């Protein structure tokens, strides 16, 4: 069978969801943000909630997320997305409100906001992208940077004596009674993307059931910040990030 | 016995040549082209179109969502 006979509308197996806009993403080649945006968009399409979803974007590389998902958005001050999400979901309890935050945003300047939102059990979804670095500003050390991991502000690797330990936000919020579903995923293989999608679907379903806060970390790459190719970044992530940030469901109540 | 055959279409001008689809393809269908697109990236294309089984793995991992996958079931004689 010729390729041109296969490429027909009736044989369609996979295409970009219409919840994603046609804008070209500004992210670097191979960036995990693009995959996670797509998965969220697919869940929104499947649940048919495009008109009722409000995303809160952070400060960081994904500050421009509103250009890519065709839903309503708010742009939070650095780290304050959970506070905005709190107000939004309380004022409009029928909306699906989620924050989308990187590790610099969520684990550093926004550490107070996320902990209190999770502790209050706000009826929101939190998507936490952890690539162990400040991507947008030039690859500086983040709270999540691994011990010994070189960054532009720790060229000889993170020194725990000097900078403290990498922060496991996900385990931390799992201890709070307000969280109902807490999981850590990745997006580097098709299998991982399918699992991530299941988790994000569950998180959005929890909003229907008013179960409290669902928190999903996605262990991610930053090939520009890590100074590796996208492929080598995935390998580095598996060898170094996964042992410290193990994947799996941490809490499901 | 049913056999499947697939084909993919890459939106060449939007591809960033990250190579992640090439790595994830279980049948080595894809490769990066020696030619570049308008952005200067070596875009992904079907180097071995006969091998494609339409599994959609490439589409799932593409960060820029530029891959469309088609699939047909063939009845084997
Ligand atoms: S659909 Fe599957 S077999 Fe075909 S190119 Fe994509 S990953 Fe390879
Ligand atoms: S994953 Fe997407 S952007 Fe990357 S090379 Fe393949 S088609 Fe291009």
Coordinates of C-alpha atoms and ligand atoms in Angstrom, one line a residue:
Chain A
X1 CA 0.0 0.0 0.0
X2 CA 1.3 3.4 -1.0
X3 CA 1.8 6.1 1.6
X4 CA -0.6 8.4 -0.2
X5 CA -3.3 5.7 0.2
X6 CA -2.7 5.6 3.9
X7 CA -2.8 9.3 4.5
X8 CA -6.5 9.8 4.3
X9 CA -8.9 11.4 6.8
X10 CA -10.6 8.0 7.5
X11 CA -7.3 6.5 8.5
X12 CA -6.4 9.2 11.0
X13 CA -4.9 7.7 14.2
X14 CA -3.4 10.7 16.0
X15 CA -3.5 14.4 15.4
X16 CA -2.9 17.6 17.4
X17 CA -5.9 18.4 19.6
X18 CA -7.8 21.6 18.7
X19 CA -7.4 22.8 22.2
X20 CA -3.8 23.7 21.3
X21 CA -3.6 26.8 19.2
X22 CA -1.7 26.9 15.9
X23 CA 1.0 29.2 17.4
X24 CA 4.5 28.0 17.2
X25 CA 5.8 27.3 20.7
X26 CA 8.8 29.5 21.7
X27 CA 10.2 26.6 23.7
X28 CA 13.6 25.1 22.8
X29 CA 13.7 22.0 20.7
X30 CA 12.8 18.9 22.7
X31 CA 11.4 20.9 25.7
X32 CA 9.1 18.9 28.0
X33 CA 6.8 21.9 28.3
X34 CA 5.4 21.2 24.8
X35 CA 4.5 17.6 25.7
X36 CA 2.8 18.6 29.0
X37 CA 0.9 21.4 27.3
X38 CA -0.4 18.9 24.8
X39 CA -1.4 16.3 27.4
X40 CA -3.3 18.9 29.4
X41 CA -5.0 20.1 26.1
X42 CA -6.0 16.5 25.2
X43 CA -7.5 16.0 28.7
X44 CA -9.5 19.2 28.3
X45 CA -10.7 18.1 24.9
X46 CA -11.7 14.6 26.1
X47 CA -13.6 16.0 29.1
X48 CA -15.2 18.7 26.8
X49 CA -14.4 21.5 29.3
X50 CA -12.6 23.9 27.0
X51 CA -15.1 26.7 27.8
X52 CA -14.9 26.0 31.5
X53 CA -11.2 25.7 32.2
X54 CA -9.0 28.5 33.6
X55 CA -5.3 28.1 33.6
X56 CA -3.0 30.2 35.8
X57 CA 0.5 30.6 34.2
X58 CA 3.6 31.3 36.2
X59 CA 6.7 33.3 35.7
X60 CA 9.4 31.2 33.9
X61 CA 9.7 29.7 30.5
X62 CA 6.0 28.8 30.5
X63 CA 4.9 32.4 31.2
X64 CA 3.6 32.4 27.7
X65 CA 1.5 29.2 28.1
X66 CA -1.6 31.3 27.3
X67 CA -0.4 31.5 23.7
X68 CA -0.7 27.7 23.3
X69 CA -3.8 26.4 25.0
X70 CA -7.0 27.8 23.7
X71 CA -8.7 28.3 27.1
X72 CA -9.1 31.2 29.6
X73 CA -5.9 32.2 31.4
X74 CA -4.6 34.4 34.1
X75 CA -1.0 35.4 34.5
X76 CA 0.2 35.3 38.1
X77 CA 3.0 37.3 39.8
X78 CA 6.0 35.1 40.4
X79 CA 5.0 32.1 42.6
X80 CA 1.5 33.4 43.3
X81 CA -0.4 31.1 40.9
X82 CA -1.9 29.0 43.8
X83 CA -3.2 32.2 45.4
X84 CA -4.9 33.3 42.2
X85 CA -6.2 29.8 41.6
X86 CA -7.7 29.9 45.1
X87 CA -9.6 33.1 44.4
X88 CA -10.7 31.9 41.0
X89 CA -12.0 28.5 42.0
X90 CA -13.8 29.9 45.1
X91 CA -15.5 32.7 43.1
X92 CA -16.3 30.3 40.2
X93 CA -16.6 26.9 41.8
X94 CA -17.9 25.3 38.6
X95 CA -14.7 26.1 36.6
X96 CA -11.8 23.8 36.2
X97 CA -8.9 25.8 37.6
X98 CA -5.3 24.7 37.3
X99 CA -1.9 26.2 37.9
X100 CA 1.0 25.4 35.7
X101 CA 4.3 26.2 37.5
X102 CA 8.0 25.4 37.1
X103 CA 10.3 24.5 40.0
X104 CA 11.8 28.0 40.3
X105 CA 8.3 29.4 40.6
X106 CA 6.7 26.8 42.8
X107 CA 9.5 25.6 45.0
X108 CA 11.3 28.9 45.6
X109 CA 9.5 32.2 45.6
X110 CA 6.1 30.5 45.6
X111 CA 6.8 27.9 48.3
X112 CA 4.5 29.6 50.8
X113 CA 1.6 29.9 48.4
X114 CA 1.7 26.3 47.2
X115 CA 2.0 24.9 50.7
X116 CA -1.0 26.9 52.0
X117 CA -3.2 26.3 49.0
X118 CA -2.5 22.5 49.3
X119 CA -3.0 22.7 53.1
X120 CA -6.4 24.4 52.6
X121 CA -7.3 21.7 50.1
X122 CA -8.3 24.2 47.4
X123 CA -10.3 22.4 44.7
X124 CA -7.6 22.9 42.0
X125 CA -5.1 21.0 39.9
X126 CA -1.4 21.9 40.2
X127 CA 1.0 20.9 37.4
X128 CA 4.5 21.2 38.6
X129 CA 7.3 21.1 36.0
X130 CA 10.6 20.1 37.6
X131 CA 13.8 20.3 35.5
X132 CA 16.1 21.2 38.4
X133 CA 17.0 24.5 37.1
X134 CA 15.9 28.1 36.3
X135 CA 15.5 27.7 32.6
X136 CA 14.3 31.1 31.4
X137 CA 16.9 33.2 33.2
X138 CA 19.9 31.3 32.2
X139 CA 20.2 27.9 34.0
X140 CA 20.8 29.0 37.6
X141 CA 20.6 26.7 40.6
X142 CA 17.0 26.1 41.7
X143 CA 15.7 24.6 45.0
X144 CA 15.3 21.3 43.1
X145 CA 18.9 21.2 41.7
X146 CA 20.4 17.9 42.5
X147 CA 23.5 17.5 44.7
X148 CA 26.6 17.9 42.5
X149 CA 24.6 19.1 39.5
X150 CA 26.4 21.9 37.7
X151 CA 24.4 25.0 36.9
X152 CA 25.4 28.5 35.9
X153 CA 25.5 29.6 39.5
X154 CA 27.0 26.4 40.8
X155 CA 29.5 25.6 38.1
X156 CA 31.2 22.9 40.3
X157 CA 27.9 21.3 41.2
X158 CA 25.5 22.0 44.0
X159 CA 27.2 21.9 47.3
X160 CA 24.8 20.9 50.1
X161 CA 26.8 22.5 52.8
X162 CA 26.6 25.8 51.0
X163 CA 23.1 25.6 49.4
X164 CA 21.1 23.1 51.3
X165 CA 19.4 20.0 50.0
X166 CA 17.3 19.6 46.9
X167 CA 13.7 20.1 47.9
X168 CA 11.1 17.3 47.3
X169 CA 8.0 19.4 47.0
X170 CA 5.8 16.5 46.0
X171 CA 6.6 14.4 49.0
X172 CA 6.1 17.6 51.1
X173 CA 2.6 18.4 49.9
X174 CA 1.6 14.8 50.1
X175 CA 1.9 15.1 53.8
X176 CA -0.7 17.9 53.9
X177 CA -4.3 16.8 54.6
X178 CA -5.7 19.1 51.9
X179 CA -4.2 17.1 49.0
X180 CA -6.2 14.2 47.6
X181 CA -4.0 13.1 44.7
X182 CA -0.3 13.5 44.5
X183 CA 1.9 11.9 41.8
X184 CA 5.2 12.2 40.0
X185 CA 5.4 11.5 36.3
X186 CA 7.6 12.1 33.3
X187 CA 7.0 12.6 29.6
X188 CA 10.1 11.3 27.8
X189 CA 8.5 8.2 26.2
X190 CA 5.2 7.4 24.7
X191 CA 4.4 5.1 27.7
X192 CA 5.3 7.9 30.1
X193 CA 3.1 10.3 28.2
X194 CA 0.1 7.9 28.4
X195 CA 0.6 7.5 32.1
X196 CA 0.9 11.2 32.6
X197 CA -2.3 11.7 30.7
X198 CA -4.2 9.3 32.9
X199 CA -2.9 11.1 36.0
X200 CA -3.9 14.5 34.6
X201 CA -7.3 13.2 33.7
X202 CA -7.8 11.9 37.2
X203 CA -6.7 15.2 38.7
X204 CA -9.3 17.1 36.6
X205 CA -12.0 14.5 37.5
X206 CA -11.2 15.2 41.2
X207 CA -12.4 18.8 40.6
X208 CA -15.8 17.3 39.6
X209 CA -15.9 15.5 42.9
X210 CA -14.6 18.5 44.9
X211 CA -12.0 16.3 46.5
X212 CA -9.3 18.9 47.2
X213 CA -6.0 19.6 45.7
X214 CA -4.5 17.3 43.0
X215 CA -0.8 17.9 42.6
X216 CA 1.2 16.3 39.7
X217 CA 5.0 16.8 39.3
X218 CA 6.5 16.1 35.9
X219 CA 10.2 15.4 36.0
X220 CA 11.4 17.3 33.0
X221 CA 14.4 18.3 31.0
X222 CA 16.0 21.6 30.0
X223 CA 18.4 20.8 27.3
X224 CA 19.5 24.4 26.9
X225 CA 20.2 24.8 30.6
X226 CA 21.7 21.4 31.0
X227 CA 23.8 21.9 27.9
X228 CA 22.9 18.6 26.4
X229 CA 21.0 17.5 23.3
X230 CA 17.3 16.7 23.9
X231 CA 18.1 13.0 23.6
X232 CA 21.1 13.1 26.0
X233 CA 18.9 15.2 28.4
X234 CA 16.4 12.4 28.6
X235 CA 19.2 9.9 29.4
X236 CA 20.6 12.3 32.0
X237 CA 17.2 12.7 33.5
X238 CA 16.7 9.0 33.8
X239 CA 20.1 8.3 35.3
X240 CA 20.2 11.3 37.7
X241 CA 16.8 12.8 38.3
X242 CA 14.7 9.6 38.6
X243 CA 16.7 8.0 41.5
X244 CA 16.2 11.2 43.6
X245 CA 12.7 12.1 42.3
X246 CA 11.1 8.6 41.9
X247 CA 8.1 8.3 39.6
X248 CA 4.8 7.0 40.9
X249 CA 1.6 7.8 42.7
X250 CA 2.4 9.1 46.2
X251 CA -1.1 9.7 47.5
X252 CA -4.5 8.8 46.1
X253 CA -7.5 9.3 48.5
Chain B
X1 CA -4.5 -12.2 10.2
X2 CA -4.8 -8.5 10.3
X3 CA -1.6 -6.5 9.7
X4 CA -1.3 -2.8 10.2
X5 CA 0.4 -0.2 8.2
X6 CA 0.9 3.4 9.1
X7 CA 2.2 6.7 7.8
X8 CA 3.0 10.0 9.4
X9 CA 2.9 13.6 8.2
X10 CA 5.3 16.0 9.8
X11 CA 4.5 19.7 9.6
X12 CA 8.1 20.4 8.4
X13 CA 8.1 24.2 8.9
X14 CA 7.1 23.8 12.6
X15 CA 9.5 20.9 13.4
X16 CA 12.4 21.8 15.6
X17 CA 14.6 18.8 14.7
X18 CA 14.8 17.7 18.3
X19 CA 15.1 14.0 17.3
X20 CA 12.8 12.7 20.1
X21 CA 10.3 11.2 17.7
X22 CA 13.2 9.4 15.9
X23 CA 14.4 7.9 19.2
X24 CA 10.9 6.9 20.2
X25 CA 9.9 5.2 17.0
X26 CA 10.0 1.4 17.6
X27 CA 10.4 0.6 13.9
X28 CA 13.1 3.0 12.8
X29 CA 10.8 4.6 10.3
X30 CA 11.8 8.2 11.1
X31 CA 15.1 10.1 10.7
X32 CA 16.2 13.7 10.6
X33 CA 16.5 15.0 7.0
X34 CA 19.8 16.2 5.7
X35 CA 17.9 19.2 4.5
X36 CA 16.8 22.1 6.8
X37 CA 13.5 23.9 7.1
X38 CA 13.0 27.7 7.1
X39 CA 14.1 27.8 10.7
X40 CA 17.3 26.0 9.9
X41 CA 16.4 22.7 11.7
X42 CA 16.9 19.3 10.2
X43 CA 13.3 18.2 10.2
X44 CA 12.0 14.7 10.8
X45 CA 10.7 12.6 7.9
X46 CA 9.9 9.0 7.1
X47 CA 13.2 7.6 6.0
X48 CA 11.7 4.0 5.8
X49 CA 8.0 4.5 5.2
X50 CA 7.3 0.8 4.7
X51 CA 8.3 0.1 8.4
X52 CA 5.7 2.4 10.0
X53 CA 3.0 0.6 12.0
X54 CA 1.0 3.7 12.9
X55 CA 1.6 3.3 16.7
X56 CA 1.5 7.1 17.3
X57 CA 4.5 7.0 19.6
X58 CA 6.1 9.7 17.6
X59 CA 3.1 11.9 17.8
X60 CA 2.8 11.5 21.6
X61 CA 6.4 12.5 22.4
X62 CA 6.6 15.4 19.9
X63 CA 6.9 18.5 22.0
X64 CA 5.7 20.7 19.2
X65 CA 2.7 18.5 18.2
X66 CA 3.6 18.6 14.6
X67 CA 3.1 14.9 13.7
X68 CA -0.1 13.5 12.4
X69 CA -0.4 9.7 12.2
X70 CA -2.5 7.6 9.9
X71 CA -3.1 3.8 10.2
X72 CA -4.8 1.1 8.1
X73 CA -5.5 -2.5 8.9
X74 CA -4.5 -4.8 6.0
X75 CA -6.2 -8.2 5.5
X76 CA -3.4 -10.7 4.8
X77 CA -4.1 -13.3 2.2
Ligands
LIG1 S1 3.6 5.9 14.0 FE1 4.9 4.5 15.2 S2 6.0 3.3 13.7 FE2 5.1 5.1 12.6 S3 6.7 6.6 12.6 FE3 5.5 7.0 14.4 S4 6.5 5.9 16.0 FE4 7.3 5.1 14.1
LIG2 S1 9.6 15.3 17.9 FE1 8.5 16.8 16.7 S2 9.8 18.6 16.7 FE2 11.1 16.9 17.4 S3 12.1 16.2 15.5 FE3 10.2 15.0 15.8 S4 8.6 16.1 14.6 FE4 10.4 17.5 14.8

